[in-house]
Short mmCIF file of C-alpha atoms and ligand atoms in Angstrom, two decimals:
data_model
loop_
_atom_site.label_atom_id
_atom_site.label_comp_id
_atom_site.label_asym_id
_atom_site.label_seq_id
_atom_site.Cartn_x
_atom_site.Cartn_y
_atom_site.Cartn_z
CA MET E 167 -22.59 216.55 -70.55
CA GLN E 168 -25.91 218.07 -69.55
CA GLY E 169 -27.20 218.40 -73.14
CA PRO E 170 -30.19 216.51 -74.46
CA LEU E 171 -29.92 212.73 -74.55
CA ILE E 172 -30.06 212.44 -78.32
CA ASP E 173 -26.76 214.36 -78.61
CA THR E 174 -25.10 212.06 -76.10
CA LEU E 175 -26.35 209.04 -78.01
CA ALA E 176 -25.21 210.54 -81.31
CA ARG E 177 -21.71 210.90 -79.91
CA GLN E 178 -21.76 207.16 -79.28
CA GLY E 179 -22.85 206.44 -82.81
CA ILE E 180 -26.48 205.74 -81.98
CA THR E 181 -28.67 207.26 -84.67
CA ARG E 182 -32.06 208.83 -84.19
CA ARG E 183 -33.70 205.97 -86.07
CA THR E 184 -32.07 203.40 -83.79
CA PHE E 185 -33.40 205.32 -80.83
CA LEU E 186 -36.90 205.59 -82.34
CA LYS E 187 -36.92 201.89 -83.05
CA TYR E 188 -35.80 201.16 -79.51
CA CYS E 189 -38.56 203.35 -78.07
CA ALA E 190 -41.19 201.67 -80.26
CA THR E 191 -40.15 198.28 -78.88
CA LEU E 192 -39.98 199.59 -75.33
CA ALA E 193 -43.50 201.02 -75.58
CA SER E 194 -44.73 197.71 -76.97
CA MET E 195 -43.15 195.80 -74.09
CA MET E 196 -44.78 198.19 -71.63
CA ALA E 197 -48.14 197.62 -73.31
CA LEU E 198 -48.41 201.31 -74.15
CA PRO E 199 -50.15 202.38 -77.37
CA PRO E 200 -47.81 202.64 -80.41
CA ALA E 201 -48.05 206.44 -80.41
CA ALA E 202 -46.45 206.41 -76.95
CA GLY E 203 -43.24 205.13 -78.52
CA ARG E 204 -42.91 208.37 -80.47
CA ALA E 205 -43.85 210.47 -77.46
CA MET E 206 -41.23 208.62 -75.42
CA ALA E 207 -38.57 209.12 -78.05
CA GLU E 208 -39.31 212.84 -78.26
CA ALA E 209 -39.48 213.38 -74.52
CA MET E 210 -36.38 211.32 -73.78
CA ALA E 211 -34.36 212.76 -76.64
CA ALA E 212 -34.88 216.22 -75.22
CA ALA E 213 -34.77 215.26 -71.54
CA ARG E 214 -32.24 216.68 -69.19
CA ARG E 215 -30.64 213.89 -67.31
CA PRO E 216 -32.02 213.39 -63.81
CA SER E 217 -29.58 212.74 -61.00
CA VAL E 218 -29.52 209.13 -59.86
CA ILE E 219 -27.92 207.87 -56.70
CA TRP E 220 -27.45 204.11 -56.59
CA LEU E 221 -26.81 202.52 -53.21
CA PRO E 222 -25.59 198.94 -53.05
CA PHE E 223 -26.35 197.27 -49.74
CA GLN E 224 -26.38 193.60 -48.73
CA GLU E 225 -26.09 192.22 -52.26
CA CYS E 226 -24.01 190.16 -54.68
CA THR E 227 -23.66 192.79 -57.45
CA GLY E 228 -25.63 190.49 -59.73
CA CYS E 229 -28.21 193.22 -60.28
CA THR E 230 -25.55 195.66 -61.44
CA GLU E 231 -24.10 192.95 -63.68
CA SER E 232 -27.51 192.30 -65.17
CA ILE E 233 -28.02 195.94 -66.06
CA THR E 234 -24.58 196.86 -67.25
CA ARG E 235 -23.35 193.68 -68.89
CA SER E 236 -26.50 192.03 -70.18
CA HIS E 237 -25.21 191.89 -73.73
CA SER E 238 -22.68 194.44 -74.69
CA PRO E 239 -22.86 197.02 -75.90
CA THR E 240 -26.52 197.41 -75.17
CA LEU E 241 -28.82 200.27 -75.76
CA GLU E 242 -30.14 199.48 -72.29
CA GLY E 243 -26.66 200.08 -70.97
CA MET E 244 -26.19 203.21 -73.00
CA ILE E 245 -29.54 204.53 -71.89
CA PHE E 246 -27.70 205.01 -68.65
CA ASP E 247 -26.42 208.09 -70.38
CA MET E 248 -29.85 209.54 -69.99
CA ILE E 249 -29.30 209.67 -66.28
CA SER E 250 -26.55 211.33 -64.38
CA LEU E 251 -25.31 208.47 -62.24
CA ASP E 252 -23.82 210.48 -59.41
CA TYR E 253 -23.00 207.64 -57.06
CA GLN E 254 -22.54 203.94 -57.79
CA GLU E 255 -19.77 202.36 -55.76
CA THR E 256 -19.09 199.56 -58.20
CA LEU E 257 -18.93 201.73 -61.30
CA MET E 258 -17.61 205.06 -60.06
CA ALA E 259 -13.97 206.03 -60.30
CA ALA E 260 -13.93 207.86 -56.98
CA ALA E 261 -13.33 205.92 -53.79
CA GLY E 262 -13.29 206.48 -50.07
CA HIS E 263 -13.98 210.01 -48.85
CA GLN E 264 -14.23 211.34 -52.40
CA ALA E 265 -17.03 208.91 -53.16
CA GLU E 266 -18.92 209.82 -50.02
CA GLU E 267 -18.48 213.49 -50.86
CA ALA E 268 -19.85 212.92 -54.36
CA ARG E 269 -22.96 211.39 -52.84
CA HIS E 270 -23.49 214.21 -50.41
CA ALA E 271 -22.94 216.83 -53.10
CA ALA E 272 -25.47 215.15 -55.42
CA MET E 273 -27.99 214.81 -52.61
CA LYS E 274 -27.64 218.47 -51.72
CA GLU E 275 -27.71 219.84 -55.26
CA ASN E 276 -30.70 217.78 -56.34
CA ALA E 277 -32.59 217.66 -53.07
CA GLY E 278 -36.16 216.49 -53.60
CA LYS E 279 -35.49 215.63 -57.24
CA TYR E 280 -33.08 212.71 -57.51
CA LEU E 281 -33.98 209.10 -58.14
CA LEU E 282 -32.64 206.69 -55.58
CA VAL E 283 -31.83 203.19 -56.81
CA VAL E 284 -31.15 200.57 -54.17
CA ASP E 285 -29.91 197.04 -54.67
CA GLY E 286 -29.45 194.61 -51.83
CA SER E 287 -31.36 194.11 -48.62
CA ILE E 288 -30.82 196.09 -45.44
CA PRO E 289 -29.70 194.20 -42.35
CA LEU E 290 -31.22 195.46 -39.11
CA GLY E 291 -29.64 192.90 -36.78
CA ARG E 292 -27.01 194.25 -34.37
CA ASP E 293 -28.14 197.76 -35.19
CA GLY E 294 -27.23 197.30 -38.83
CA ALA E 295 -23.61 196.43 -38.20
CA TYR E 296 -23.67 193.50 -40.64
CA SER E 297 -23.27 195.85 -43.59
CA CYS E 298 -21.61 199.24 -43.32
CA ILE E 299 -20.14 201.68 -45.80
CA GLY E 300 -17.62 204.21 -44.55
CA GLY E 301 -18.43 203.20 -40.99
CA ARG E 302 -22.15 203.85 -41.32
CA SER E 303 -24.83 201.21 -41.42
CA ASN E 304 -26.94 200.60 -44.53
CA VAL E 305 -30.16 201.48 -42.75
CA ASP E 306 -28.69 204.80 -41.68
CA ILE E 307 -27.48 205.66 -45.19
CA LEU E 308 -30.78 204.57 -46.74
CA LYS E 309 -32.86 206.76 -44.43
CA GLU E 310 -30.68 209.75 -45.13
CA ALA E 311 -30.71 209.27 -48.91
CA ALA E 312 -34.45 208.53 -49.02
CA GLU E 313 -35.18 211.85 -47.36
CA GLY E 314 -34.39 213.93 -50.45
CA ALA E 315 -35.40 211.40 -53.12
CA ALA E 316 -38.29 212.02 -55.52
CA ALA E 317 -38.82 208.27 -55.81
CA ILE E 318 -37.02 205.06 -55.01
CA VAL E 319 -36.35 202.09 -57.27
CA ALA E 320 -35.73 198.84 -55.39
CA MET E 321 -33.59 196.86 -57.84
CA GLY E 322 -33.75 193.10 -57.48
CA SER E 323 -35.44 190.72 -55.08
CA CYS E 324 -33.21 191.64 -52.12
CA ALA E 325 -34.07 195.34 -52.16
CA SER E 326 -37.70 194.58 -53.08
CA TYR E 327 -38.46 191.80 -50.60
CA GLY E 328 -35.33 190.95 -48.63
CA GLY E 329 -34.23 188.23 -51.07
CA ILE E 330 -31.66 185.60 -50.25
CA PRO E 331 -30.18 187.43 -47.23
CA LYS E 332 -33.65 187.23 -45.68
CA ALA E 333 -33.90 183.47 -46.30
CA ASN E 334 -34.52 181.43 -43.17
CA PRO E 335 -33.15 181.86 -40.56
CA ASN E 336 -32.28 185.40 -41.73
CA PRO E 337 -29.12 185.71 -39.64
CA THR E 338 -28.61 189.43 -40.29
CA GLY E 339 -32.23 190.52 -39.82
CA ALA E 340 -32.43 191.54 -43.49
CA VAL E 341 -35.44 193.59 -44.62
CA SER E 342 -36.56 195.28 -47.84
CA VAL E 343 -36.48 198.98 -48.71
CA SER E 344 -40.22 199.32 -48.25
CA ASP E 345 -39.90 197.89 -44.72
CA ILE E 346 -37.87 200.97 -43.83
CA VAL E 347 -39.03 203.79 -46.08
CA THR E 348 -42.77 204.35 -46.03
CA ASN E 349 -43.21 207.96 -47.09
CA LYS E 350 -41.82 207.85 -50.67
CA PRO E 351 -43.06 206.27 -53.90
CA ILE E 352 -41.19 202.96 -54.30
CA VAL E 353 -41.03 200.79 -57.41
CA ASN E 354 -39.98 197.19 -56.88
CA ILE E 355 -38.11 195.55 -59.75
CA PRO E 356 -37.67 192.06 -58.31
CA GLY E 357 -35.80 189.21 -59.94
CA CYS E 358 -32.58 187.46 -59.09
CA PRO E 359 -31.31 189.21 -61.13
CA PRO E 360 -33.97 191.55 -62.51
CA ILE E 361 -34.56 191.89 -66.26
CA PRO E 362 -32.58 194.91 -67.51
CA VAL E 363 -35.27 196.31 -69.78
CA VAL E 364 -37.65 196.72 -66.84
CA MET E 365 -35.25 199.23 -65.31
CA THR E 366 -35.04 201.12 -68.62
CA GLY E 367 -38.81 201.01 -68.94
CA VAL E 368 -39.29 202.54 -65.50
CA LEU E 369 -36.72 205.25 -66.25
CA ALA E 370 -38.27 205.96 -69.65
CA HIS E 371 -41.71 206.23 -68.10
CA TYR E 372 -40.42 208.57 -65.43
CA LEU E 373 -38.68 210.80 -67.96
CA THR E 374 -41.58 210.82 -70.42
CA PHE E 375 -44.57 211.20 -68.13
CA GLY E 376 -42.90 212.55 -65.01
CA SER E 377 -44.45 209.76 -62.98
CA LEU E 378 -43.85 206.16 -62.07
CA PRO E 379 -45.64 203.43 -64.04
CA GLU E 380 -48.69 201.68 -62.63
CA LEU E 381 -47.77 199.14 -59.94
CA ASP E 382 -49.32 195.89 -58.74
CA GLU E 383 -50.02 195.10 -55.08
CA LYS E 384 -46.44 193.98 -54.57
CA GLY E 385 -45.12 197.28 -55.90
CA ARG E 386 -44.04 195.93 -59.31
CA PRO E 387 -44.66 197.70 -62.65
CA LYS E 388 -47.77 196.03 -64.05
CA ALA E 389 -46.51 196.32 -67.61
CA PHE E 390 -43.80 193.73 -66.93
CA PHE E 391 -45.25 191.81 -64.00
CA GLY E 392 -48.90 191.67 -65.07
CA GLU E 393 -48.82 188.03 -66.08
CA THR E 394 -47.24 184.87 -64.74
CA ILE E 395 -44.42 183.00 -66.45
CA HIS E 396 -46.96 180.18 -66.93
CA ASP E 397 -49.43 182.54 -68.70
CA ARG E 398 -46.94 183.26 -71.46
CA CYS E 399 -44.88 180.04 -71.43
CA TYR E 400 -44.47 178.38 -74.85
CA ARG E 401 -44.68 174.95 -73.10
CA ARG E 402 -48.16 175.82 -71.88
CA PRO E 403 -49.96 173.66 -74.50
CA PHE E 404 -48.21 170.62 -72.96
CA TYR E 405 -49.33 171.61 -69.49
CA ASP E 406 -52.88 171.88 -70.75
CA GLN E 407 -52.59 168.45 -72.38
CA GLY E 408 -51.13 166.95 -69.20
CA LYS E 409 -47.78 166.13 -70.84
CA PHE E 410 -45.04 166.46 -68.22
CA ALA E 411 -41.33 165.69 -68.12
CA LYS E 412 -40.71 163.46 -65.07
CA THR E 413 -36.93 163.71 -65.00
CA PHE E 414 -34.49 166.05 -66.68
CA ASP E 415 -33.41 163.39 -69.18
CA ASP E 416 -36.51 161.38 -69.97
CA GLU E 417 -38.42 161.22 -73.22
CA GLY E 418 -40.74 164.01 -72.07
CA ALA E 419 -37.81 166.34 -71.36
CA ARG E 420 -36.46 165.66 -74.83
CA MET E 421 -39.86 166.37 -76.33
CA GLY E 422 -39.89 169.73 -74.58
CA TRP E 423 -42.87 168.94 -72.36
CA CYS E 424 -43.97 171.01 -69.40
CA LEU E 425 -41.59 171.16 -66.40
CA PHE E 426 -44.31 171.49 -63.76
CA GLU E 427 -43.55 168.14 -62.11
CA LEU E 428 -39.86 169.02 -61.97
CA GLY E 429 -40.70 171.95 -59.73
CA CYS E 430 -41.40 174.78 -62.17
CA LYS E 431 -42.77 177.78 -60.22
CA GLY E 432 -44.01 179.48 -63.39
CA PRO E 433 -47.68 179.27 -62.39
CA VAL E 434 -47.18 181.46 -59.29
CA THR E 435 -44.42 183.73 -60.57
CA TYR E 436 -45.08 187.12 -62.09
CA ASN E 437 -42.26 188.16 -64.40
CA ALA E 438 -41.57 188.84 -68.08
CA CYS E 439 -38.93 186.15 -68.82
CA ALA E 440 -41.24 184.20 -71.14
CA THR E 441 -41.67 187.20 -73.44
CA VAL E 442 -38.61 189.40 -72.97
CA LYS E 443 -36.22 186.45 -72.47
CA TRP E 444 -32.58 186.76 -71.38
CA ASN E 445 -29.21 187.52 -72.93
CA GLY E 446 -30.51 189.75 -75.66
CA GLY E 447 -33.54 187.60 -76.34
CA THR E 448 -31.50 184.42 -76.84
CA SER E 449 -33.35 182.11 -74.47
CA TRP E 450 -34.82 181.84 -70.99
CA PRO E 451 -34.73 179.22 -68.24
CA VAL E 452 -37.70 177.10 -69.35
CA GLU E 453 -36.45 177.19 -72.94
CA SER E 454 -33.13 175.84 -71.63
CA GLY E 455 -34.97 172.95 -69.99
CA HIS E 456 -35.12 174.10 -66.37
CA GLY E 457 -38.19 175.16 -64.45
CA CYS E 458 -38.70 178.68 -63.17
CA LEU E 459 -37.39 179.20 -59.61
CA GLY E 460 -39.86 181.97 -58.87
CA CYS E 461 -37.08 184.48 -58.27
CA SER E 462 -39.28 187.57 -58.61
CA GLU E 463 -41.63 186.55 -55.80
CA PRO E 464 -41.13 187.36 -52.10
CA ASP E 465 -39.33 184.60 -50.15
CA PHE E 466 -38.78 182.44 -53.25
CA TRP E 467 -35.78 180.91 -51.50
CA ASP E 468 -37.99 179.46 -48.78
CA ALA E 469 -40.90 178.41 -50.98
CA GLY E 470 -40.45 174.69 -50.36
CA GLY E 471 -37.70 173.47 -52.74
CA PHE E 472 -36.83 174.29 -56.33
CA TYR E 473 -37.46 170.75 -57.55
CA LYS E 474 -40.64 170.08 -55.62
CA ALA E 475 -43.75 170.40 -57.71
CA LEU E 476 -46.30 172.97 -56.62
CA SER E 477 -49.32 171.37 -55.07
CA VAL E 478 -51.93 170.77 -57.75
CA PRO E 479 -53.90 172.70 -58.77
CA ALA E 480 -51.50 175.62 -58.77
CA ASP E 481 -52.75 178.03 -56.18
CA PRO E 482 -51.02 181.40 -56.13
CA LEU E 483 -52.44 182.17 -52.70
CA ARG E 484 -50.74 179.22 -51.10
CA ILE E 485 -47.20 180.46 -51.66
CA GLY E 486 -48.26 183.97 -50.75
CA ALA E 487 -49.69 182.93 -47.40
CA ALA E 488 -46.77 180.67 -46.51
CA ALA E 489 -44.38 183.48 -47.37
CA ALA E 490 -46.22 185.93 -45.15
CA ILE E 491 -45.97 183.57 -42.18
CA ALA E 492 -42.28 182.90 -42.77
CA GLY E 493 -41.68 186.62 -43.01
CA ALA E 494 -43.36 187.36 -39.72
CA GLY E 495 -41.62 184.48 -37.98
CA ALA E 496 -38.16 185.35 -39.20
CA GLY E 497 -38.20 188.38 -36.96
CA VAL E 498 -35.61 191.06 -36.71
CA ALA E 499 -33.08 190.97 -33.96
CA VAL E 500 -32.24 194.50 -33.09
CA SER E 501 -29.69 194.78 -30.37
CA PHE E 502 -30.62 197.17 -27.62
CA ALA E 503 -27.15 197.25 -26.15
CA ASN E 504 -25.49 200.61 -26.00
CA ARG E 505 -28.28 202.12 -27.99
CA ALA E 506 -27.91 205.70 -26.83
CA LYS E 507 -24.35 205.99 -27.99
CA LYS E 508 -25.19 204.40 -31.30
CA ASN E 509 -28.06 206.76 -31.91
CA VAL E 510 -25.90 209.76 -31.19
CA ALA E 511 -23.23 208.40 -33.48
CA ARG E 512 -25.80 207.89 -36.20
CA GLN E 513 -27.13 211.40 -35.96
CA THR E 514 -23.71 212.96 -36.16
CA HIS E 515 -22.44 210.40 -38.67
CA GLU E 516 -19.63 209.59 -36.32
CA THR E 517 -17.87 206.41 -37.29
CA LEU E 518 -18.80 203.38 -35.20
CA THR E 519 -16.24 200.76 -34.33
CA VAL E 520 -16.84 197.10 -33.86
CA GLU E 521 -16.01 197.58 -30.19
CA ASP E 522 -18.81 200.12 -29.84
CA LEU E 523 -21.26 197.64 -31.25
CA GLU E 524 -20.14 194.85 -29.01
CA LYS E 525 -20.38 196.89 -25.81
CA MET F 518 -18.07 155.78 -78.67
CA SER F 519 -20.33 156.51 -81.57
CA LEU F 520 -22.69 159.45 -81.58
CA ASP F 521 -25.61 157.05 -81.50
CA ALA F 522 -24.70 156.20 -77.93
CA ILE F 523 -25.82 159.65 -76.85
CA PRO F 524 -29.53 159.31 -76.25
CA ILE F 525 -30.66 162.49 -77.95
CA HIS F 526 -33.34 162.38 -80.59
CA VAL F 527 -33.95 165.30 -82.85
CA ILE F 528 -37.66 165.81 -82.88
CA ASP F 529 -39.67 167.91 -85.27
CA PRO F 530 -41.30 170.85 -83.54
CA PRO F 531 -44.65 169.84 -82.06
CA SER F 532 -47.33 169.89 -84.71
CA ALA F 533 -49.75 170.91 -81.98
CA GLU F 534 -49.08 174.53 -82.89
CA PRO F 535 -52.25 176.46 -82.21
CA GLY F 536 -54.07 177.27 -85.42
CA LEU F 537 -56.19 180.21 -86.37
CA SER F 538 -57.84 181.87 -83.41
CA GLY F 539 -60.24 183.97 -85.40
CA ASN F 540 -58.70 187.15 -84.04
CA ALA F 541 -57.07 188.22 -87.29
CA PRO F 542 -60.02 188.92 -89.65
CA PRO F 543 -61.47 191.77 -87.52
CA LEU F 544 -58.13 193.54 -87.92
CA LEU F 545 -58.88 194.02 -91.61
CA ARG F 546 -61.95 196.07 -90.70
CA GLU F 547 -59.91 198.10 -88.25
CA LEU F 548 -57.26 198.75 -90.90
CA SER F 549 -59.94 199.87 -93.32
CA GLU F 550 -61.21 202.40 -90.75
CA LEU F 551 -57.67 203.61 -90.07
CA ALA F 552 -57.01 204.03 -93.80
CA LYS F 553 -60.21 206.09 -94.10
CA ARG F 554 -58.98 208.27 -91.26
CA LEU F 555 -55.61 208.71 -92.96
CA LEU F 556 -57.36 209.91 -96.12
CA ALA F 557 -59.75 212.22 -94.30
CA SER F 558 -57.40 213.89 -91.84
CA GLY F 559 -53.89 212.71 -92.63
CA GLU F 560 -53.73 211.14 -89.19
CA THR F 561 -51.36 208.17 -89.04
CA SER F 562 -51.84 205.17 -86.74
CA ALA F 563 -50.35 201.84 -85.84
CA ILE F 564 -51.46 198.49 -84.48
CA ASP F 565 -49.07 196.76 -82.09
CA LEU F 566 -49.20 193.11 -83.13
CA SER F 567 -47.52 191.81 -79.97
CA ALA F 568 -50.24 193.39 -77.84
CA LEU F 569 -52.91 191.22 -79.48
CA PRO F 570 -53.71 187.56 -78.84
CA LEU F 571 -52.56 186.37 -82.26
CA THR F 572 -51.11 182.92 -82.89
CA PRO F 573 -48.23 182.44 -85.34
CA ALA F 574 -50.83 181.06 -87.73
CA ASP F 575 -52.94 184.21 -87.36
CA LEU F 576 -49.94 186.38 -88.17
CA ALA F 577 -49.10 184.28 -91.21
CA TRP F 578 -52.70 184.50 -92.40
CA LEU F 579 -52.73 188.27 -91.94
CA GLN F 580 -49.45 188.78 -93.73
CA ASP F 581 -50.59 186.51 -96.53
CA THR F 582 -53.94 188.21 -96.89
CA LEU F 583 -52.50 191.72 -96.91
CA GLY F 584 -50.00 190.61 -99.53
CA ALA F 585 -46.85 192.35 -100.71
CA GLY F 586 -46.74 195.82 -102.25
CA GLU F 587 -44.20 197.64 -104.35
CA ILE F 588 -41.95 199.04 -101.66
CA SER F 589 -39.85 197.29 -99.09
CA VAL F 590 -37.52 199.24 -96.88
CA SER F 591 -34.82 197.73 -94.75
CA LEU F 592 -33.21 199.64 -91.94
CA GLN F 593 -29.96 198.64 -90.26
CA ALA F 594 -30.22 200.04 -86.77
CA ASN F 595 -29.12 197.82 -83.91
CA GLY F 596 -30.40 194.84 -85.90
CA GLU F 597 -32.46 194.81 -89.05
CA SER F 598 -35.90 196.34 -89.36
CA THR F 599 -38.12 195.85 -92.37
CA LEU F 600 -40.89 198.25 -93.33
CA ASN F 601 -42.79 196.70 -96.18
CA GLU F 602 -45.79 198.11 -97.95
CA THR F 603 -48.59 195.61 -98.30
CA ALA F 604 -50.76 195.18 -101.39
CA CYS F 605 -52.90 197.94 -99.85
CA PRO F 606 -50.88 201.14 -100.31
CA GLY F 607 -50.54 203.07 -97.07
CA ILE F 608 -50.64 199.88 -94.96
CA TRP F 609 -47.14 198.91 -93.89
CA TRP F 610 -45.94 195.77 -92.18
CA VAL F 611 -43.16 196.81 -89.79
CA THR F 612 -40.89 194.26 -88.11
CA HIS F 613 -38.07 195.22 -85.74
CA ARG F 614 -35.32 192.71 -85.03
CA ASN F 615 -32.40 192.86 -82.61
CA GLU F 616 -28.78 192.12 -83.47
CA GLN F 617 -29.37 188.41 -82.91
CA GLY F 618 -32.14 188.52 -85.50
CA ALA F 619 -34.97 187.89 -83.02
CA VAL F 620 -38.18 189.84 -83.60
CA THR F 621 -38.47 192.44 -80.83
CA SER F 622 -41.70 194.10 -81.95
CA GLN F 623 -44.08 194.06 -84.86
CA PHE F 624 -46.57 196.69 -86.03
CA ILE F 625 -48.94 197.41 -88.87
CA GLU F 626 -48.59 201.10 -89.64
CA VAL F 627 -51.14 203.15 -91.53
CA ALA F 628 -49.33 206.11 -93.10
CA PHE F 629 -48.29 207.58 -96.44
CA VAL F 630 -44.70 206.99 -95.37
CA PRO F 631 -43.74 205.27 -92.08
CA GLU F 632 -42.30 207.72 -89.58
CA LEU F 633 -39.03 205.84 -89.31
CA VAL F 634 -38.29 206.23 -93.02
CA LYS F 635 -38.45 210.02 -93.00
CA ALA F 636 -35.26 211.92 -92.27
CA HIS F 637 -35.46 214.18 -89.23
CA PRO F 638 -34.80 217.89 -89.92
CA GLU F 639 -31.96 217.86 -87.36
CA ASP F 640 -30.31 215.00 -89.20
CA VAL F 641 -30.82 216.70 -92.55
CA LYS F 642 -29.13 219.74 -91.07
CA ASN F 643 -26.15 217.63 -89.99
CA GLY F 644 -25.99 216.13 -93.46
CA GLN F 645 -26.06 219.54 -95.06
CA GLU F 646 -23.22 220.73 -92.82
CA TYR F 647 -21.25 217.69 -93.82
CA LEU F 648 -21.82 218.58 -97.47
CA GLU F 649 -20.43 222.05 -96.80
CA LEU F 650 -17.38 220.41 -95.31
CA LEU F 651 -16.94 218.25 -98.40
CA ILE F 652 -17.28 221.31 -100.61
CA SER F 653 -14.72 223.28 -98.65
CA ASP F 654 -12.26 220.42 -99.15
CA LEU F 655 -12.64 220.46 -102.93
S1 SF4 C 1134 -45.44 174.89 -65.40
FE1 SF4 C 1134 -43.59 175.95 -66.06
S2 SF4 C 1134 -42.86 174.82 -67.91
FE2 SF4 C 1134 -45.00 174.21 -67.50
S3 SF4 C 1134 -46.20 175.58 -68.79
FE3 SF4 C 1134 -46.09 176.53 -66.76
S4 SF4 C 1134 -44.33 177.91 -66.83
FE4 SF4 C 1134 -44.18 176.53 -68.60
S1 SF4 C 1135 -37.74 182.04 -65.19
FE1 SF4 C 1135 -38.43 182.38 -63.08
S2 SF4 C 1135 -36.60 182.01 -61.78
FE2 SF4 C 1135 -35.91 182.26 -63.88
S3 SF4 C 1135 -35.35 184.42 -64.04
FE3 SF4 C 1135 -37.49 184.23 -64.73
S4 SF4 C 1135 -38.75 184.59 -62.90
FE4 SF4 C 1135 -36.66 184.20 -62.20
#
């Protein structure tokens, strides 16, 4: 199964032209010049599949659902054949010790070269005991896996910014990947869930150019997060004309007017929903009559209420600043009890028991 | 209860659709330059229409102005794609759609034949091997 991608795709009945067409569209979505589509197709068709280790932490599996079941069968999904997914708890057949062995084998064989994908936040409270796999805490597993990774992809708002687990009062002390790992390139693909094609775009870029795409100051690929929902919203002319729906069933709502007064966070949310849309391009939240929740921004859960209008005029800095304060205040409760034993256990990967943690 | 009791009105799409932005006419000059380049060096090129600030009206104007040529190709690959020559030979209007029929990307290609139409040597090889198989079964 280590042959070039195009052969794998051919076995699944995906023709070269389908693949070329897909790459042309992908390049267009990533705002790359049209010639890049061809370059991508050629590079990816011939690429050897990089090893990918996918670690699910404190999460709801929505991110995995988004990627694998967006609309089936998807090319996005099948593009997963261009990677060698060596560890993904939800999808892999192996379980228990076998699964852990698979991860260790992949990490050893591809040391320094594998891509690490993380979904879910990492709880630091009680020394990480809130989320453990095989008796080891998420933070422990993340640090170990990050060591040998070429780059890390933080899938979804939880891995990118802490997400819903980090929402006030953040009972588990949840943090993001970049709060823990600081010495590796990290791409954030936020969204609750994230848009599948962004993941494919990042992978395609990595395989074609051997590097990660250009990122914004919040670590997101600029190609998909360069503009706000509001910038590209088809209801924007109504916003500009001051025509707003006041309730979800009034005349304005029926006329398809702007949802700003119903709490739409589009003006402060950077994401590609308005152009890429959801469910195979069928629709997206605003098109279905509901405002944007701002799910791809840090601390969207605590941004003051989904149905409360942003203060006018929309000021992107306001949410940003409030979020920063909430983040600092939430704090992380690390238990100091019995620390020595826990550290030793961590280093030797000895299994911790609940009793150990409660000592 | 009659349907009238449900307070839903069907409303024609807003007529406030933005009109011509003036961004389309300069594209004709660009296409003319690209066509010259094709003639001089054989170099093909493409313009990504979704990367430009064009309104639906602009696109309609452009498509109308470029007109329809003699060849239209349709490709069934994960949804339909159409590659249509315009009234200017060598200028192709390329539209990719997904399985739901939504436009996923749109280009104007400047080439003798659009890349996607050509058969790849590897695929020709597969086809030829298949022919051999057919012959051996005769
Ligand atoms: S406020 Fe929301 S609904 Fe209104 S134009 Fe902006 S993104 Fe669209
Ligand atoms: S419209 Fe807003 S809340 Fe909805 S998925 Fe997109 S970014 Fe998230």
